[in-house]
mmCIF file of C-alpha atoms and ligand atoms in Angstrom:
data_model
loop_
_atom_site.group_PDB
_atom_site.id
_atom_site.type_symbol
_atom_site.label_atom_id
_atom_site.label_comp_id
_atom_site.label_asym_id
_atom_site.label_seq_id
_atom_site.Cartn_x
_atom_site.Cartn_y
_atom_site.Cartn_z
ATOM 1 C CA UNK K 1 9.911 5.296 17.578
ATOM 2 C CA UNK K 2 7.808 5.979 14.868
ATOM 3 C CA UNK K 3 4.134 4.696 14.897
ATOM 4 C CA UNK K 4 3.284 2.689 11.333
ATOM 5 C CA UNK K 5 -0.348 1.658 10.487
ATOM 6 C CA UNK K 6 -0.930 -0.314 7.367
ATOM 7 C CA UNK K 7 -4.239 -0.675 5.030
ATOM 8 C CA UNK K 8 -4.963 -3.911 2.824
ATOM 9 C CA UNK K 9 -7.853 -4.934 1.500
ATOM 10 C CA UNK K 10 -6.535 -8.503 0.803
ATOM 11 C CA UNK K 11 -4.316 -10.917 1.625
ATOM 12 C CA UNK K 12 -2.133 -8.174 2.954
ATOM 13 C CA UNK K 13 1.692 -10.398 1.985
ATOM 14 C CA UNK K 14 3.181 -6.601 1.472
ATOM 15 C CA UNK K 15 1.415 -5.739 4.999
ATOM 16 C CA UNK K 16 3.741 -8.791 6.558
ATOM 17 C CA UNK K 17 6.542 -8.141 4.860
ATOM 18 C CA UNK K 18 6.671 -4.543 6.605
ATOM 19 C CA UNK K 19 5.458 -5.962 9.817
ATOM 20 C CA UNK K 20 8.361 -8.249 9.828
ATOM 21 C CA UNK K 21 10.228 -6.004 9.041
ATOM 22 C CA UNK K 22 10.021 -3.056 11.553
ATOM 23 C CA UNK K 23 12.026 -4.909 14.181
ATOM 24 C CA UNK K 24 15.300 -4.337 16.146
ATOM 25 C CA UNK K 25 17.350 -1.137 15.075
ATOM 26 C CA UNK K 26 14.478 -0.187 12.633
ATOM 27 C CA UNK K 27 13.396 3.307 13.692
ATOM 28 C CA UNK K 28 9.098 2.069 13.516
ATOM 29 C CA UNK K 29 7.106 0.085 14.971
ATOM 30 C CA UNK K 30 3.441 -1.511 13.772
ATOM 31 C CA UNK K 31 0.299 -0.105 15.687
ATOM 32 C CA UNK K 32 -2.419 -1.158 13.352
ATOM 33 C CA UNK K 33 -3.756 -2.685 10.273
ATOM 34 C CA UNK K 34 -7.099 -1.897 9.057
ATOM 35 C CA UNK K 35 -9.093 -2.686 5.747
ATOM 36 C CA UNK K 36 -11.731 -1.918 4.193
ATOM 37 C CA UNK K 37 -12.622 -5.712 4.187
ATOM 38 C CA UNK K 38 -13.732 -7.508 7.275
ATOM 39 C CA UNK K 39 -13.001 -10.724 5.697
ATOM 40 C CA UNK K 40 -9.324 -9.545 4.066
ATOM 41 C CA UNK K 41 -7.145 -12.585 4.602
ATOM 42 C CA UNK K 42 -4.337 -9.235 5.971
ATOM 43 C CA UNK K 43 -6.443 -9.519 9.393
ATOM 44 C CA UNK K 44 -5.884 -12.960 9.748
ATOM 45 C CA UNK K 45 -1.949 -12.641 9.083
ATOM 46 C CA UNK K 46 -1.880 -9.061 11.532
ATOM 47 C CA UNK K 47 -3.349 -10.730 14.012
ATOM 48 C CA UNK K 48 -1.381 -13.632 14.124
ATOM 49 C CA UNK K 49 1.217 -11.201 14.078
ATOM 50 C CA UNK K 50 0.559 -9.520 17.502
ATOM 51 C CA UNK K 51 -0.914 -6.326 15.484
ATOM 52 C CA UNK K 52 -4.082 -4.784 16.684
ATOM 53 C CA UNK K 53 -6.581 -4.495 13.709
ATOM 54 C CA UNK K 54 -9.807 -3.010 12.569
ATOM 55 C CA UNK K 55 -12.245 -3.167 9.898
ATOM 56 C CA UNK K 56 -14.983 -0.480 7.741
ATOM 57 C CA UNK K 57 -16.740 -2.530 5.229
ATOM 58 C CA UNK K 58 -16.964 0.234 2.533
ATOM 59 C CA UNK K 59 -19.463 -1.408 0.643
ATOM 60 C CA UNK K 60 -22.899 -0.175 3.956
ATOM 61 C CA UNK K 61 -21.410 3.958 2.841
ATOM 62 C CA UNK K 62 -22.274 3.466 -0.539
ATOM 63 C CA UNK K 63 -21.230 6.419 -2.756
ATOM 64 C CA UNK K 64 -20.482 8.826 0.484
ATOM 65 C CA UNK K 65 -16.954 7.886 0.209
ATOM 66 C CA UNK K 66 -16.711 11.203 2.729
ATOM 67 C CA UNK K 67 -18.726 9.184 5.821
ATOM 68 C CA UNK K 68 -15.878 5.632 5.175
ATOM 69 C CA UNK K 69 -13.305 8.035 5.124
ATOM 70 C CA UNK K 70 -14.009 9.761 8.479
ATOM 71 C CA UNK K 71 -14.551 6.244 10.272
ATOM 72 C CA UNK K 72 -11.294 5.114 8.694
ATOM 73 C CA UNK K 73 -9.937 8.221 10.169
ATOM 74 C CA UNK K 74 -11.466 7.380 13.408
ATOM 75 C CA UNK K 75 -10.294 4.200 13.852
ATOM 76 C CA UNK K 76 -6.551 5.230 12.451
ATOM 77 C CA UNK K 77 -6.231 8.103 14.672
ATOM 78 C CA UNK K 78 -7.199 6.666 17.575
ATOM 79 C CA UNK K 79 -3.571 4.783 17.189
ATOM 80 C CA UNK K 80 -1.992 8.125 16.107
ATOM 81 C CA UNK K 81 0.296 6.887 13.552
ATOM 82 C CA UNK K 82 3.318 8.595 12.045
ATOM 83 C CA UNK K 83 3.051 6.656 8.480
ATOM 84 C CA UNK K 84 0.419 5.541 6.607
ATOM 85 C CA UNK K 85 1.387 2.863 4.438
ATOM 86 C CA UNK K 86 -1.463 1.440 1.919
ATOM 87 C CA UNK K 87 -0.629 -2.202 0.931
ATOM 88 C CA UNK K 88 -2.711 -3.724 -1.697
ATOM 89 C CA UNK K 89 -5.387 -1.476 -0.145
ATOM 90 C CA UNK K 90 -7.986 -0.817 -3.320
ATOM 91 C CA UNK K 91 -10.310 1.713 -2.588
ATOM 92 C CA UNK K 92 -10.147 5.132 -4.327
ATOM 93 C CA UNK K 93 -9.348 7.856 -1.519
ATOM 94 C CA UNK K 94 -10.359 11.289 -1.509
ATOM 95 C CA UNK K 95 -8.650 14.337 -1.704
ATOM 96 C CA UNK K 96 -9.947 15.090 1.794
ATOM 97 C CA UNK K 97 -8.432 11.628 3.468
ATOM 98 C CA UNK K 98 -5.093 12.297 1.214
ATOM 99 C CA UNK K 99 -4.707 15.791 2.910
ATOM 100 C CA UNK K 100 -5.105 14.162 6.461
ATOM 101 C CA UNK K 101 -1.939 12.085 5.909
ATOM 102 C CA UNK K 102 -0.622 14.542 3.358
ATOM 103 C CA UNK K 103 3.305 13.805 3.435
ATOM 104 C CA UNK K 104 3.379 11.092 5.697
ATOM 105 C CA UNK K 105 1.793 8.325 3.711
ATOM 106 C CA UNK K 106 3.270 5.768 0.727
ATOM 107 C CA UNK K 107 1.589 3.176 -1.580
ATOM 108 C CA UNK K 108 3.282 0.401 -3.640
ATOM 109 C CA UNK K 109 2.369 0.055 -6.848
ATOM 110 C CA UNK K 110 2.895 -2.932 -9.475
ATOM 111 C CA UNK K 111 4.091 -1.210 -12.166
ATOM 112 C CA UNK K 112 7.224 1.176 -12.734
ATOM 113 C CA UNK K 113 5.190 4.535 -12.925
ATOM 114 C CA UNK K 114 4.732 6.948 -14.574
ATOM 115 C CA UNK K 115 3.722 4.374 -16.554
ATOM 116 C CA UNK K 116 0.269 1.627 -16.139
ATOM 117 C CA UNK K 117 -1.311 3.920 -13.169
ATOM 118 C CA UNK K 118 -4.557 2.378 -12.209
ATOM 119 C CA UNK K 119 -5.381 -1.094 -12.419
ATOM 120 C CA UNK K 120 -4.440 -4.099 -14.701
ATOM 121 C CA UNK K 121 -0.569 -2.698 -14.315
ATOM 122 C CA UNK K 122 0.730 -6.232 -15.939
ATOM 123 C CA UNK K 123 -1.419 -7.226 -18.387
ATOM 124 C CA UNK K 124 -1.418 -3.697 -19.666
ATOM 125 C CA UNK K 125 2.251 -3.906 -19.960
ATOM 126 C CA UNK K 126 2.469 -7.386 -21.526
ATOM 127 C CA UNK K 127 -0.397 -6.012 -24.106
ATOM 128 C CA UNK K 128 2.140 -2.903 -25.086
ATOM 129 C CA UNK K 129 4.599 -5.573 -25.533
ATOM 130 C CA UNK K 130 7.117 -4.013 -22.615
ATOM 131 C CA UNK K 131 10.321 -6.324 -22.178
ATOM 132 C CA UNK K 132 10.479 -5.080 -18.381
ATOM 133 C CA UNK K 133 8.348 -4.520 -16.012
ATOM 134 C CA UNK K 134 8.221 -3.661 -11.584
ATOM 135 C CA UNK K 135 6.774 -1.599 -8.911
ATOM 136 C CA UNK K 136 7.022 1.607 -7.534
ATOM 137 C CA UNK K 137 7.045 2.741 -3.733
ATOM 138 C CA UNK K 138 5.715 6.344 -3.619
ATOM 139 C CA UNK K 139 4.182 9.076 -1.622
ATOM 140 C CA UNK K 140 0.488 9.404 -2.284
ATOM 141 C CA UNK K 141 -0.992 12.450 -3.659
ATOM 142 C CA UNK K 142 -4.206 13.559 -4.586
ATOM 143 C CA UNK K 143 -3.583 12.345 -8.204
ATOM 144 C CA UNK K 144 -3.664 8.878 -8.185
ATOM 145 C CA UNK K 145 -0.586 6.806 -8.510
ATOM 146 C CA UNK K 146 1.098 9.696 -9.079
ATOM 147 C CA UNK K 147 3.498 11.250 -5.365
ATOM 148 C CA UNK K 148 6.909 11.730 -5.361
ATOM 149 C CA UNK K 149 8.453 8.380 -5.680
ATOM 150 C CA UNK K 150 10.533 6.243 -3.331
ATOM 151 C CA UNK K 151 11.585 4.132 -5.230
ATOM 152 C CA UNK K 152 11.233 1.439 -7.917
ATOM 153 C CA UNK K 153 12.604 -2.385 -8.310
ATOM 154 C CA UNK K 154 12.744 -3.921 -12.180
ATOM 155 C CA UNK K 155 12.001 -7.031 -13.027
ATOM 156 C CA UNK K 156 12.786 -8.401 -17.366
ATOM 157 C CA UNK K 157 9.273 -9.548 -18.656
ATOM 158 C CA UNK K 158 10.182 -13.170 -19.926
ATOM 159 C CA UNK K 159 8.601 -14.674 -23.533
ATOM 160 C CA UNK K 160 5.245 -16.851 -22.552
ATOM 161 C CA UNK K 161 4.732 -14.577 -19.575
ATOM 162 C CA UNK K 162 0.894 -14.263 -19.069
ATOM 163 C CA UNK K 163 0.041 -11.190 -16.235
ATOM 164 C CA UNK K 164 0.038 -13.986 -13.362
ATOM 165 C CA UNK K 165 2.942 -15.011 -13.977
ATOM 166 C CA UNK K 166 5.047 -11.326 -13.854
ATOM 167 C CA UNK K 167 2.685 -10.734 -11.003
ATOM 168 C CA UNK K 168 4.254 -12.985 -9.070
ATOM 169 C CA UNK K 169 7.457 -11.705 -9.795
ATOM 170 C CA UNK K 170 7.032 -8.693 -9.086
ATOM 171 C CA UNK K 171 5.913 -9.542 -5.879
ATOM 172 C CA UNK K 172 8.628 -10.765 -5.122
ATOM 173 C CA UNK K 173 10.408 -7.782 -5.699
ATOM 174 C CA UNK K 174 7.543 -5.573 -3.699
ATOM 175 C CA UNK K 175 8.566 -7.396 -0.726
ATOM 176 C CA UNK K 176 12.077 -6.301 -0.557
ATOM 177 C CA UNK K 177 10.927 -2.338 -1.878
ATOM 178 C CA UNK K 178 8.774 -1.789 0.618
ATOM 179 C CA UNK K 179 10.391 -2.925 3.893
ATOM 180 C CA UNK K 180 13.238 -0.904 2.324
ATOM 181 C CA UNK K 181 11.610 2.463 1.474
ATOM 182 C CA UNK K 182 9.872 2.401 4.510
ATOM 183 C CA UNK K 183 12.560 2.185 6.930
ATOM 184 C CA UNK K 184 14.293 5.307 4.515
ATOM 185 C CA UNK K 185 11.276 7.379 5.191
ATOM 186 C CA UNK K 186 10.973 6.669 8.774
ATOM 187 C CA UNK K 187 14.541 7.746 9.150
ATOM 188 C CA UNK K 188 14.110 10.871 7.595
ATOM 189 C CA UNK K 189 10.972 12.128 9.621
HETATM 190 C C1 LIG L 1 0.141 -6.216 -5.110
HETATM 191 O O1 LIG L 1 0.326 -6.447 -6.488
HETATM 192 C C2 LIG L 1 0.423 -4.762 -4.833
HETATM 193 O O2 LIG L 1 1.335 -4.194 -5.747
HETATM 194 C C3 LIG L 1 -0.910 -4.122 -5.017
HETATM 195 O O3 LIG L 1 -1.808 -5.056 -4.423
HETATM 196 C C4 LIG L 1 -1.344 -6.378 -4.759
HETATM 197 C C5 LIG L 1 -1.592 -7.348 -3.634
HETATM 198 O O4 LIG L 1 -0.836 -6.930 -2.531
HETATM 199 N N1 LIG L 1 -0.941 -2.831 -4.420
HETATM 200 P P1 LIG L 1 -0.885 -7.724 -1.104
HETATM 201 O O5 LIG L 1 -0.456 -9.157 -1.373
HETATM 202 O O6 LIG L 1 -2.328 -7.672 -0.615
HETATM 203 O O7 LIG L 1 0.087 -6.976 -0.256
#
């Protein structure tokens, strides 16, 4: 069974989506959730979940991204995961943390990339005038947004669409990606 911890900085819905998901014949199990939040609404939901979680506010370390890092490491370690899955989790990671998970760690990402990397994936695309938009499961890398990818789900960008509203539908479509990228991965360790 492989061991899955999860990292969200807010309210974590792609965190319970996987959660719920790693049940029955599903080849992983959750063992934590952590975030770099102690007040991310994703603790909350984990706990209510039956998931053991922790929490490094970022914001004590400053710019010695190296020192949160190693007590993120700490805490994940100590439940010696098999994945790493990063779910709405927005801190910039270093090369360093990246190489500890190296090939055994995914991020979603609202937008179909190679294109929108980085933040403000929707109303970037609405501003370019896209007629589709999505998200993007992939492996993270030491360039951001940028591992081998997973996989993708589209979504059409509708007239009068403002970046909330294809936000929430891409959500939507996050929720089925995930579960469903993760359990492929998890199978193939
Ligand atoms: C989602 O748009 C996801 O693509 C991005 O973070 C946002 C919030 O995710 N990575 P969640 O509801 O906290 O899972």
């Amino acid at each position: 069974m492989k061991r899955v911890a999860i990292l969200v900085s807010g309210g974590g819905s792609n965190m319970v989506r996987l959660v719920e998901s790693m049940t029955g014949d599903h080849p992983a199990r959750p063992v934590l959730v952590g975030s770099n939040d102690p007040q991310a609404g994703g603790l909350v939901k984990a706990t209510e979940m039956g998931v053991p979680t922790f929490a490094v506010d970022h914001r004590p370390f400053g710019k010695d991204r190296a020192a949160f890092e190693a007590e993120l490491i700490r805490h994940l370690d100590a439940a010696q995961p098999d994945i790493l899955c990063l779910a709405g989790f927005m801190r910039i990671l270093t090369p360093g943390f990246i190489r500890h998970y190296e090939g055994r760690m995914l991020n979603i990402h609202p937008s179909l990339l190679p294109k929108y990397k980085g933040l403000h994936t929707h109303a970037r695309a609405l501003e370019a005038g896209e007629t589709e938009a999505g998200c993007t499961v992939h492996e993270v890398t030491a360039e951001l947004d940028d591992g081998p990818i997973l996989g993708q789900a589209r979504v059409a960008i509708e007239p009068g669409d403002t970046p909330e509203t294809l936000a929430a539908r891409v959500l939507v479509q996050e929720h089925q990606l995930y579960p469903a990228m993760l359990r492929r991965f998890a199978e193939s360790l």
